[in-house]
Short mmCIF file of C-alpha atoms in Angstrom, two decimals:
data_model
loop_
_atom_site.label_atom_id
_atom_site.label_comp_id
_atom_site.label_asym_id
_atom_site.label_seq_id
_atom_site.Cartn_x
_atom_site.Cartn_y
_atom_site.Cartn_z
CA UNK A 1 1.67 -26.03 -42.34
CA UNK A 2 2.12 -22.24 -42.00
CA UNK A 3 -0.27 -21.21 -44.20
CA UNK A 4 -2.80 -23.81 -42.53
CA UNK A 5 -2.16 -22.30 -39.17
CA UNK A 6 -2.40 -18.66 -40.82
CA UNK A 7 -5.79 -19.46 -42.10
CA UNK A 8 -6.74 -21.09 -38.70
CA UNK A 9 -6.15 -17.67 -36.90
CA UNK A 10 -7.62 -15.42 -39.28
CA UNK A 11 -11.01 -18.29 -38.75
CA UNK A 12 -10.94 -17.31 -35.13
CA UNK A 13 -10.00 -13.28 -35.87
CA UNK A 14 -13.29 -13.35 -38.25
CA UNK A 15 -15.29 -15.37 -35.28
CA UNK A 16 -14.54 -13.39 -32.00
CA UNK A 17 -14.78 -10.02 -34.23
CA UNK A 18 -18.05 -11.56 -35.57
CA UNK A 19 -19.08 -12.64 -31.71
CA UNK A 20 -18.20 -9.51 -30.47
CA UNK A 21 -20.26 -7.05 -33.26
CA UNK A 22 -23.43 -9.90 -32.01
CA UNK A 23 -22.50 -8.91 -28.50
CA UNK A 24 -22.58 -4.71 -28.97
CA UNK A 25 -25.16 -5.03 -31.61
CA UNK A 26 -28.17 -4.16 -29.41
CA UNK A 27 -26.20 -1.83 -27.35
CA UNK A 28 -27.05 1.86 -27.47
CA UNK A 29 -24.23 4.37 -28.53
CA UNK A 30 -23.71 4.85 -24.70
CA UNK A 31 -23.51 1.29 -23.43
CA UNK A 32 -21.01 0.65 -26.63
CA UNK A 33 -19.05 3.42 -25.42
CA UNK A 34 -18.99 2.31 -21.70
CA UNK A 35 -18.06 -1.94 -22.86
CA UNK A 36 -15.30 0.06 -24.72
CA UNK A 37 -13.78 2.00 -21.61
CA UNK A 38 -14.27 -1.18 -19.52
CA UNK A 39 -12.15 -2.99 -22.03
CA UNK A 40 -9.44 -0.58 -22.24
CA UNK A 41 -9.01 0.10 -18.69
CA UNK A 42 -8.66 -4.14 -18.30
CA UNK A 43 -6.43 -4.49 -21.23
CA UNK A 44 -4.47 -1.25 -19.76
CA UNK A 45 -4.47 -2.86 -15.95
CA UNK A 46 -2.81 -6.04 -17.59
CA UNK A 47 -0.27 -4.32 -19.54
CA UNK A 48 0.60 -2.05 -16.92
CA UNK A 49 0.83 -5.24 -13.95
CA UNK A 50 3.30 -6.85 -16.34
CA UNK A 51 5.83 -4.14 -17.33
CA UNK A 52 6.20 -3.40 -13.16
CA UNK A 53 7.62 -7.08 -12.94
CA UNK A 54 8.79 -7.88 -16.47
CA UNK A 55 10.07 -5.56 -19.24
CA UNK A 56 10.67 -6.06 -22.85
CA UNK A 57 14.36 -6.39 -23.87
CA UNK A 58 14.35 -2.86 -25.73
CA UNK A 59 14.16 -1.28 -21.79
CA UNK A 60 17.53 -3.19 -20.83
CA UNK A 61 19.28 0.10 -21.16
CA UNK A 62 17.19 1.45 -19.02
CA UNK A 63 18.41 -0.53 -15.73
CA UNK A 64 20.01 2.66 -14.33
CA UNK A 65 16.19 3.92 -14.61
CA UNK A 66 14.70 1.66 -12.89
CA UNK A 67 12.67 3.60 -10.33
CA UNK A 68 11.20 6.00 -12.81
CA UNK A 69 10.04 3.41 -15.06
CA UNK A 70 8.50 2.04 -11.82
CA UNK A 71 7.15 5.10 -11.27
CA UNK A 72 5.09 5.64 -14.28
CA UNK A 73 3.41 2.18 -13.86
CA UNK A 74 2.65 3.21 -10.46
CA UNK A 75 1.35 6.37 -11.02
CA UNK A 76 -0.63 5.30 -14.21
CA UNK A 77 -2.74 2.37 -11.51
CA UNK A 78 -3.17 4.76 -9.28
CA UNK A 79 -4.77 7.05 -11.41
CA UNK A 80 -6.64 4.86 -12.89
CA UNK A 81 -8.38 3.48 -9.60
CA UNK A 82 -6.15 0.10 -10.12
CA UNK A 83 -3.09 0.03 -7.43
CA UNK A 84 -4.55 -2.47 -5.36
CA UNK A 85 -3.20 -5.40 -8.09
CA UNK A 86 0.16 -4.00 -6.70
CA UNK A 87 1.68 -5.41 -3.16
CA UNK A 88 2.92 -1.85 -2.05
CA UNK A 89 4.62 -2.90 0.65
CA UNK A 90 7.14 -5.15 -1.24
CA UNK A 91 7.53 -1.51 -3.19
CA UNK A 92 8.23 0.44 -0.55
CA UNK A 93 10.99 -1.69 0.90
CA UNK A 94 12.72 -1.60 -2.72
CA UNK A 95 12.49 2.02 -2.96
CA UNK A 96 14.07 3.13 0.41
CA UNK A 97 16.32 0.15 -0.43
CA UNK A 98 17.79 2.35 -3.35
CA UNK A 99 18.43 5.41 -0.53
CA UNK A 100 21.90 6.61 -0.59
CA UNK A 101 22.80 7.90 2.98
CA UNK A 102 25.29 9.42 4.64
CA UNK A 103 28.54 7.49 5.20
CA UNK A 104 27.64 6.53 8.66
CA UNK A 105 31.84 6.98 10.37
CA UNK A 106 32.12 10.37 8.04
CA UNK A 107 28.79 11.71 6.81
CA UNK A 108 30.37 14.45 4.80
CA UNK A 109 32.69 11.83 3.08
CA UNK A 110 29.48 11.35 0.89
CA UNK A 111 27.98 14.78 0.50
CA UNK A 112 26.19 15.74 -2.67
CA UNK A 113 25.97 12.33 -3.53
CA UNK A 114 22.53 11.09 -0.97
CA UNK A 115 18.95 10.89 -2.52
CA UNK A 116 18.15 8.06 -4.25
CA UNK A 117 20.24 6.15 -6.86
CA UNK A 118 17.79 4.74 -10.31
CA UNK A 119 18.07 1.12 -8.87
CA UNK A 120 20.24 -2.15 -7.74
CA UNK A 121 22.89 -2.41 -10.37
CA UNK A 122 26.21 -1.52 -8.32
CA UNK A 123 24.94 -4.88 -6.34
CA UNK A 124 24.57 -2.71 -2.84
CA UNK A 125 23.02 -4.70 -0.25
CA UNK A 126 19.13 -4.63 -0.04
CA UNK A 127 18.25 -2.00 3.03
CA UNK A 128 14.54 -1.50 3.32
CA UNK A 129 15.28 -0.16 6.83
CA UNK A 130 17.96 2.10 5.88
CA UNK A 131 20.52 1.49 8.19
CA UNK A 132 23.37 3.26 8.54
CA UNK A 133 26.50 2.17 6.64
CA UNK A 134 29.37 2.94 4.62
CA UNK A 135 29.03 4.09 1.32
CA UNK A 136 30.28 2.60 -1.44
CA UNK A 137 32.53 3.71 -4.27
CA UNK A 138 30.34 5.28 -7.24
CA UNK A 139 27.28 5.30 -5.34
CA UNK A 140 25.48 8.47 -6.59
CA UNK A 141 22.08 10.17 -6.18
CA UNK A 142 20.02 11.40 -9.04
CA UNK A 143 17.84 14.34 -8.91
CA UNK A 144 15.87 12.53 -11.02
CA UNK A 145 15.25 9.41 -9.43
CA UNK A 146 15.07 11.07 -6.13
CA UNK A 147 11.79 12.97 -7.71
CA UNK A 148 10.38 9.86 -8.59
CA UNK A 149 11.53 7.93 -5.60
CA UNK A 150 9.51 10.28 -3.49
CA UNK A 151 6.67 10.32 -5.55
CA UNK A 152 6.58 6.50 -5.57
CA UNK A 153 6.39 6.30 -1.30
CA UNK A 154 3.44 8.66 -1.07
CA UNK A 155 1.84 6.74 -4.22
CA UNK A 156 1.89 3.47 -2.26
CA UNK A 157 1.03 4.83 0.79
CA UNK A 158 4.05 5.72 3.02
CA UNK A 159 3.73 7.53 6.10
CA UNK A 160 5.17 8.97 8.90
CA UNK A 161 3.24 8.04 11.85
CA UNK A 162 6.20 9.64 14.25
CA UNK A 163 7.18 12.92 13.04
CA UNK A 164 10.69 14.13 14.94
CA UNK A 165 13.52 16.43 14.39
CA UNK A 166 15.49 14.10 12.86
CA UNK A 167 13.03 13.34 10.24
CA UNK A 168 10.00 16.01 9.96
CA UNK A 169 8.87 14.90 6.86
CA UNK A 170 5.62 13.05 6.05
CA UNK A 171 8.01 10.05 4.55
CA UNK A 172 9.11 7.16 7.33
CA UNK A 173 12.63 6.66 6.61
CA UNK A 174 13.67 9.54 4.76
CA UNK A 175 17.22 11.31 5.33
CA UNK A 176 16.13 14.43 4.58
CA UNK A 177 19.66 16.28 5.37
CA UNK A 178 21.23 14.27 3.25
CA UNK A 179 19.16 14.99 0.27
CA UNK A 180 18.57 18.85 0.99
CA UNK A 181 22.64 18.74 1.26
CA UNK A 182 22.77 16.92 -2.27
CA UNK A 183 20.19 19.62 -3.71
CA UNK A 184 22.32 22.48 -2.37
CA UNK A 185 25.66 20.91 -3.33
CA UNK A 186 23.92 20.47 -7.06
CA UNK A 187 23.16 23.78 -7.60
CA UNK A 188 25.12 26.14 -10.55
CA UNK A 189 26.22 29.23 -10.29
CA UNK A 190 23.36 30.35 -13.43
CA UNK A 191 20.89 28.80 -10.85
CA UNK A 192 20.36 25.59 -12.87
CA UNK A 193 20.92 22.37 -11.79
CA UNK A 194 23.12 19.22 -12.13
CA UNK A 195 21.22 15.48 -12.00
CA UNK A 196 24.30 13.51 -10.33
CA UNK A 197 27.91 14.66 -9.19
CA UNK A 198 30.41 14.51 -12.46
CA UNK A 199 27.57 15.28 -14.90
CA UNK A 200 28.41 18.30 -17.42
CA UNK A 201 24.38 18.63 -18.15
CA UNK A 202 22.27 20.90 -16.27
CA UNK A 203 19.42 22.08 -17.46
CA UNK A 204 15.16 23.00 -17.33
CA UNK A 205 15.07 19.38 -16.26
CA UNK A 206 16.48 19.42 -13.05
CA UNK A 207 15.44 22.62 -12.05
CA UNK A 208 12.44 21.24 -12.13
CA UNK A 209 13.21 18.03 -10.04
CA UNK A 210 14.97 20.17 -7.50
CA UNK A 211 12.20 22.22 -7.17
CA UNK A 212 9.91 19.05 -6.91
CA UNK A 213 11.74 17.19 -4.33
CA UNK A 214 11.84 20.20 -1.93
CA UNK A 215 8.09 20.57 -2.49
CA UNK A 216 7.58 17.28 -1.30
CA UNK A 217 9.98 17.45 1.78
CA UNK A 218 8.59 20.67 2.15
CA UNK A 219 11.96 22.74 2.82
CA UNK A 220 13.33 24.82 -0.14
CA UNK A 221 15.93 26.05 2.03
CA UNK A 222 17.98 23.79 -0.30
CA UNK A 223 17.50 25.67 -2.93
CA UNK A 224 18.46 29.70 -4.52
CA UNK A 225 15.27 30.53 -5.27
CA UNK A 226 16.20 33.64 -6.96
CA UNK A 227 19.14 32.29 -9.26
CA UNK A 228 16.74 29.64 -10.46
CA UNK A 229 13.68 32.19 -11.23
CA UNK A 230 16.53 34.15 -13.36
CA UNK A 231 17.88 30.72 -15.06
CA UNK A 232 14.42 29.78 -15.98
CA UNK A 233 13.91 33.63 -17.30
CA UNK A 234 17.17 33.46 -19.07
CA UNK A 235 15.69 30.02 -21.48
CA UNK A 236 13.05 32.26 -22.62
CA UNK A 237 13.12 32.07 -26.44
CA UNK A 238 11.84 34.57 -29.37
CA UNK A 239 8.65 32.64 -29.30
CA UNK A 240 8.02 33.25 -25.67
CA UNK A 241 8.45 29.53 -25.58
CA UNK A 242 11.11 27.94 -22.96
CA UNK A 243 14.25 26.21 -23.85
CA UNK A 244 16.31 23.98 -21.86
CA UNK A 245 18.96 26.94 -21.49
CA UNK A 246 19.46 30.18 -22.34
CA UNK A 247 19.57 30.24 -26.19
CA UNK A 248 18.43 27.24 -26.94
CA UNK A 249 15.10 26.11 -29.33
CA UNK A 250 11.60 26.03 -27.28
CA UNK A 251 10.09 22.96 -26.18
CA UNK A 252 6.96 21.59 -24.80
CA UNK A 253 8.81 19.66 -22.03
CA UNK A 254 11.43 22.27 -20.94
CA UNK A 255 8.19 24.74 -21.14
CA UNK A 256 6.18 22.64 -18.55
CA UNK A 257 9.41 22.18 -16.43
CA UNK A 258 10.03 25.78 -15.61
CA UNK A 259 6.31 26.64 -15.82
CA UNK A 260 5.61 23.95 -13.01
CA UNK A 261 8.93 24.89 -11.43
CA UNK A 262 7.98 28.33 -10.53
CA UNK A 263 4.52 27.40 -9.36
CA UNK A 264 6.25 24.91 -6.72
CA UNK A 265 8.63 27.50 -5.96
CA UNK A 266 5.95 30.28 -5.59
CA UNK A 267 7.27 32.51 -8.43
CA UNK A 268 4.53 31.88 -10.95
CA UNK A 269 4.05 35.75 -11.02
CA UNK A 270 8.18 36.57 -11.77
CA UNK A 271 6.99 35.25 -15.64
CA UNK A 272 6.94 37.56 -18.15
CA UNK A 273 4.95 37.75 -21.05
CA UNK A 274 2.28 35.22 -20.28
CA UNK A 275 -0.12 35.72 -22.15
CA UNK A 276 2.20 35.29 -25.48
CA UNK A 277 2.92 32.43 -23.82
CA UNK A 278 0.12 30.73 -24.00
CA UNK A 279 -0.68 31.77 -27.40
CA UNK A 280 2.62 29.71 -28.00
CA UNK A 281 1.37 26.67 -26.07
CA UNK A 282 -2.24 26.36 -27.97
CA UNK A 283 -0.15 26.76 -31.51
CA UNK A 284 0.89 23.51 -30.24
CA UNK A 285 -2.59 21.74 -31.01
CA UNK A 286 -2.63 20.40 -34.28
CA UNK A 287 -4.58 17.01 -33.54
CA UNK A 288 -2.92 16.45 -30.54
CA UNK A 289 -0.12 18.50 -29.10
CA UNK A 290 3.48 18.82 -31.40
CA UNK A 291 7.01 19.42 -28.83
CA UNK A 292 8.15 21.19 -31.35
CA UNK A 293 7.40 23.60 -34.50
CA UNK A 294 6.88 21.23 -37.57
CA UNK A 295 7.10 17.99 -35.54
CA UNK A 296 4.23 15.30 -35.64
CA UNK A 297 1.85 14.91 -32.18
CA UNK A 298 2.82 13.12 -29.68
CA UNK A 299 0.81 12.13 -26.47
CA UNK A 300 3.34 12.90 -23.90
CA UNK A 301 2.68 16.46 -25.23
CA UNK A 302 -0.53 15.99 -23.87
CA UNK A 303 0.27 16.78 -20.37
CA UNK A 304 3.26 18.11 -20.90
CA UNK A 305 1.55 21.54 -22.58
CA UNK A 306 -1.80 20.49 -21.27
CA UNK A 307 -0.62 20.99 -17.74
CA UNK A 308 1.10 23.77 -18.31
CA UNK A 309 -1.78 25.46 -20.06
CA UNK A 310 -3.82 24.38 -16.43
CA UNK A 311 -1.06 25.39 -14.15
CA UNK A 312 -1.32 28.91 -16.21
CA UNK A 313 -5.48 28.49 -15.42
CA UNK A 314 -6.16 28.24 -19.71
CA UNK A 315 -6.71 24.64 -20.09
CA UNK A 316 -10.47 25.58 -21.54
CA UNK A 317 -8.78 26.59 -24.30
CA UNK A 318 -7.70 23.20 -25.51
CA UNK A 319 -10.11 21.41 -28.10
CA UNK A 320 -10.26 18.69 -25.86
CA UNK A 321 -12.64 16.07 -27.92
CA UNK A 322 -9.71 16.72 -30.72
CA UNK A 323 -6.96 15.64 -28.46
CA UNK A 324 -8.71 13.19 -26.83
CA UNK A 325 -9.29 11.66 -30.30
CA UNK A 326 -5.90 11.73 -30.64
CA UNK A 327 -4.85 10.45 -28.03
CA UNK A 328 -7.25 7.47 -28.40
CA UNK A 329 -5.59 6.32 -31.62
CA UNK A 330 -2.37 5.96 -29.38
CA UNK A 331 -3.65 3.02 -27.71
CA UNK A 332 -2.29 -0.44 -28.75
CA UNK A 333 -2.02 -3.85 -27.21
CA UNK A 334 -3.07 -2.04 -23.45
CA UNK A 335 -0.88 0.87 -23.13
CA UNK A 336 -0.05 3.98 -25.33
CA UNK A 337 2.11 4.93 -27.60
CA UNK A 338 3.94 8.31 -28.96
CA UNK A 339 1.69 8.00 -31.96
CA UNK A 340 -0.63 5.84 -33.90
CA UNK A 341 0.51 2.54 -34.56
CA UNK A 342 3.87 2.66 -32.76
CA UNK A 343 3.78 0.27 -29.88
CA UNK A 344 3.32 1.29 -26.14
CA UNK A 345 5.67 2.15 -23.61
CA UNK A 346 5.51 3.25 -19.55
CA UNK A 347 6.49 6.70 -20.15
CA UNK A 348 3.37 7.39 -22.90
CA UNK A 349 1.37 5.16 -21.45
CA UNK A 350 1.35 7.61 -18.20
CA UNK A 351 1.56 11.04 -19.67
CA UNK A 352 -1.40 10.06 -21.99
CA UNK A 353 -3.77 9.11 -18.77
CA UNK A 354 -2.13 12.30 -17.30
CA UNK A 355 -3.17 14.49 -20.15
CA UNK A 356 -6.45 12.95 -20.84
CA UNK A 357 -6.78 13.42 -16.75
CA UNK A 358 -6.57 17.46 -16.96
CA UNK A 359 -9.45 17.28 -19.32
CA UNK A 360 -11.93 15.52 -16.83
CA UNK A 361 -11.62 12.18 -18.95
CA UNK A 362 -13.80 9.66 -17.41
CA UNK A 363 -12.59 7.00 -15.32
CA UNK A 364 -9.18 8.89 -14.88
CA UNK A 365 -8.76 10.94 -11.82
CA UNK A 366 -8.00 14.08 -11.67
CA UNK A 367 -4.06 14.80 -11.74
CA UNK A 368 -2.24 17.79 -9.83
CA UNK A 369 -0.47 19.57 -12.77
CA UNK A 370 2.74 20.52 -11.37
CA UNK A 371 3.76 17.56 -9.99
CA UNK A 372 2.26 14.88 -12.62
CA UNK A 373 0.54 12.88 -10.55
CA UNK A 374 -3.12 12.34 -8.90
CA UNK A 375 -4.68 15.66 -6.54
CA UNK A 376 -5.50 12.61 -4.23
CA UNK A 377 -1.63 12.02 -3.93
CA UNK A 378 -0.55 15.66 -3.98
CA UNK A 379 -2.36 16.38 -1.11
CA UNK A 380 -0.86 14.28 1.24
CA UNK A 381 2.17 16.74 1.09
CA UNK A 382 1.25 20.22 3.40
CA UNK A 383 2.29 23.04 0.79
CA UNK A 384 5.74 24.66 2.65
CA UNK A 385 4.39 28.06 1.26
CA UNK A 386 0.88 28.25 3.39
CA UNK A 387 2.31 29.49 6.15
CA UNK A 388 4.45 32.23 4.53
#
């Protein structure tokens, strides 16, 4: 019986592929190429509507994440013209449900630890309307998350219709103290930056999530501007690449972290040796773009040193029709991949439309570099340096 049923699917595999080379037969080279975008983007709107309401079991241990997973779906239909198969509403209400406020009898009893926490799995009680209440034991912030968070309200369309002193910000239920406080409180003495209270990590990451979140809040009073330009200066390896830390190896991701951290932060011109630099950042191309020396592509790399190279202003310089072929080759059952034949996941699946985004790729729009997400999107947030 198996091998009947095997033969019975490879009758209909040889039928729709014979149906379909029918279908494109009289097609011209452009129309073939159009039917082909039209099918990806619909096979890439499925994929992406199911993983934002059910995920494969491999992305249990990723419950603490759950906002940043969210995110990258998001961001990935929005770019691709496609949000409005989302109900952004109900999103909204989850993320400011994941808010960690102030202790509302002793708001300093929980300072350092407000933002936004990676999603419901300490059971807290669903808030949309963040009200104020007493926090709970364990109930920490993450830089991280609070980037994302932030990113996913402006995404979906949240707005602050009522601007006042208590909240300034162009979110409508943001606790912006509380956050700026947790930012500040974060902070290293080196100038890097800490993810959650009790972490021993700190690193090019969150440097570059700090710098994000007060972008978006537009206040980096948060934030010692200085200590982080010198941090970021300090992870500067042989190869004029960037590390995570001082003395450690250079990497595409740390590299687009402090790049995109010292644009945000207005300090693009405190980094040395650009030009070598970039040199290091198109030695990166080998198909698509490596992380590493001697590693294989990978299509996060994509944006990751492709927005770097545009936040720098050398993005011509990137064979683009090469790394868009590569990139292409990624794509599997509606999403994308680190590499050929490997199956898709959220995080690849956005930094591939992101990267193929810089490079004017049709039906993509085009992304803001140092924040990762659409222009359309980044420009809902005034920049806090226009008036300085």
């Amino acid at each position: 019986p198996i091998c009947v049923k095997q033969k019975q699917k490879s009758k209909i595999r040889q039928r729709t592929i014979h149906a379909i080379m029918e279908a494109t037969a009289e097609l011209t080279p452009e129309q073939k190429k159009e039917a082909a975008m039209e099918a990806m983007m619909k096979g890439l709107t499925s994929f992406l509507k199911h993983m934002l309401y059910v995920l494969p079991t491999p992305y249990s241990s990723q419950d603490p994440n759950r906002v940043t997973l969210i995110y990258f779906v998001l961001s990935s239909l929005e770019l691709v013209g496609k949000l409005d198969v989302v109900d952004k509403n109900q999103v909204i209400d989850f993320i400011y449900s994941q808010q960690v406020l102030p202790d509302r009898n002793q708001p300093d009893k929980n300072i350092g630890l407000c933002g936004f926490r990676g999603g419901p799995f300490l059971g807290n009680t669903f808030n949309p309307k963040c009200e104020e209440r007493e926090c709970q034991p364990h109930d920490h912030s993450h830089l991280a998350m609070t980037y994302t968070a932030l990113a996913i309200l402006k995404i979906c369309g949240d707005e602050n219709k009522n601007p006042s002193e208590e909240n300034p910000t162009v979110f409508s239920r943001i606790n912006k103290k509380g956050i700026l406080d947790s930012i500040r409180f974060l902070q290293g003495d080196d100038g890097s930056f800490f993810p959650t209270i009790g972490e021993h990590e700190s690193d090019m990451r969150f440097v570059y999530c700090a710098a994000a979140i007060s972008y978006m809040l537009g206040d980096f009073s948060a934030i010692n501007i200085d200590k982080s330009v010198e941090y970021i200066k300090s992870a500067i390896s042989y190869d004029y690449g960037i590390g995570q830390g001082p003395g450690q190896e250079s990497h595409g991701g740390s590299t687009y972290c402090a790049v995109a951290a010292l644009f945000l932060m207005n300090r693009l011109d405190d980094l040395p040796n650009k030009e070598k630099l970039i040199e290091w950042l198109i030695s990166k191309q080998i198909s698509g773009f490596q992380g590493r020396l001697n590693k294989p592509a990978d299509s996060c790399y994509s944006f990751w040193i492709g927005a770097t190279l545009a936040i720098l202003e050398r993005y011509h310089l990137v064979e683009f029709d090469l790394l868009t072929s590569f990139v292409e080759t990624c794509f599997k059952l509606g999403g994308f991949g680190k590499e050929p034949g490997v199956f898709p996941d959220v995080l690849h699946t956005h930094m591939s439309l992101a990267g193929l985004s810089l490079g004017g790729f049709k039906g993509i729009k085009p992304v803001f570099p140092a924040l990762g997400f659409s222009k359309e999107v980044a420009q809902k947030f005034p920049n806090p340096w226009n008036n300085n």
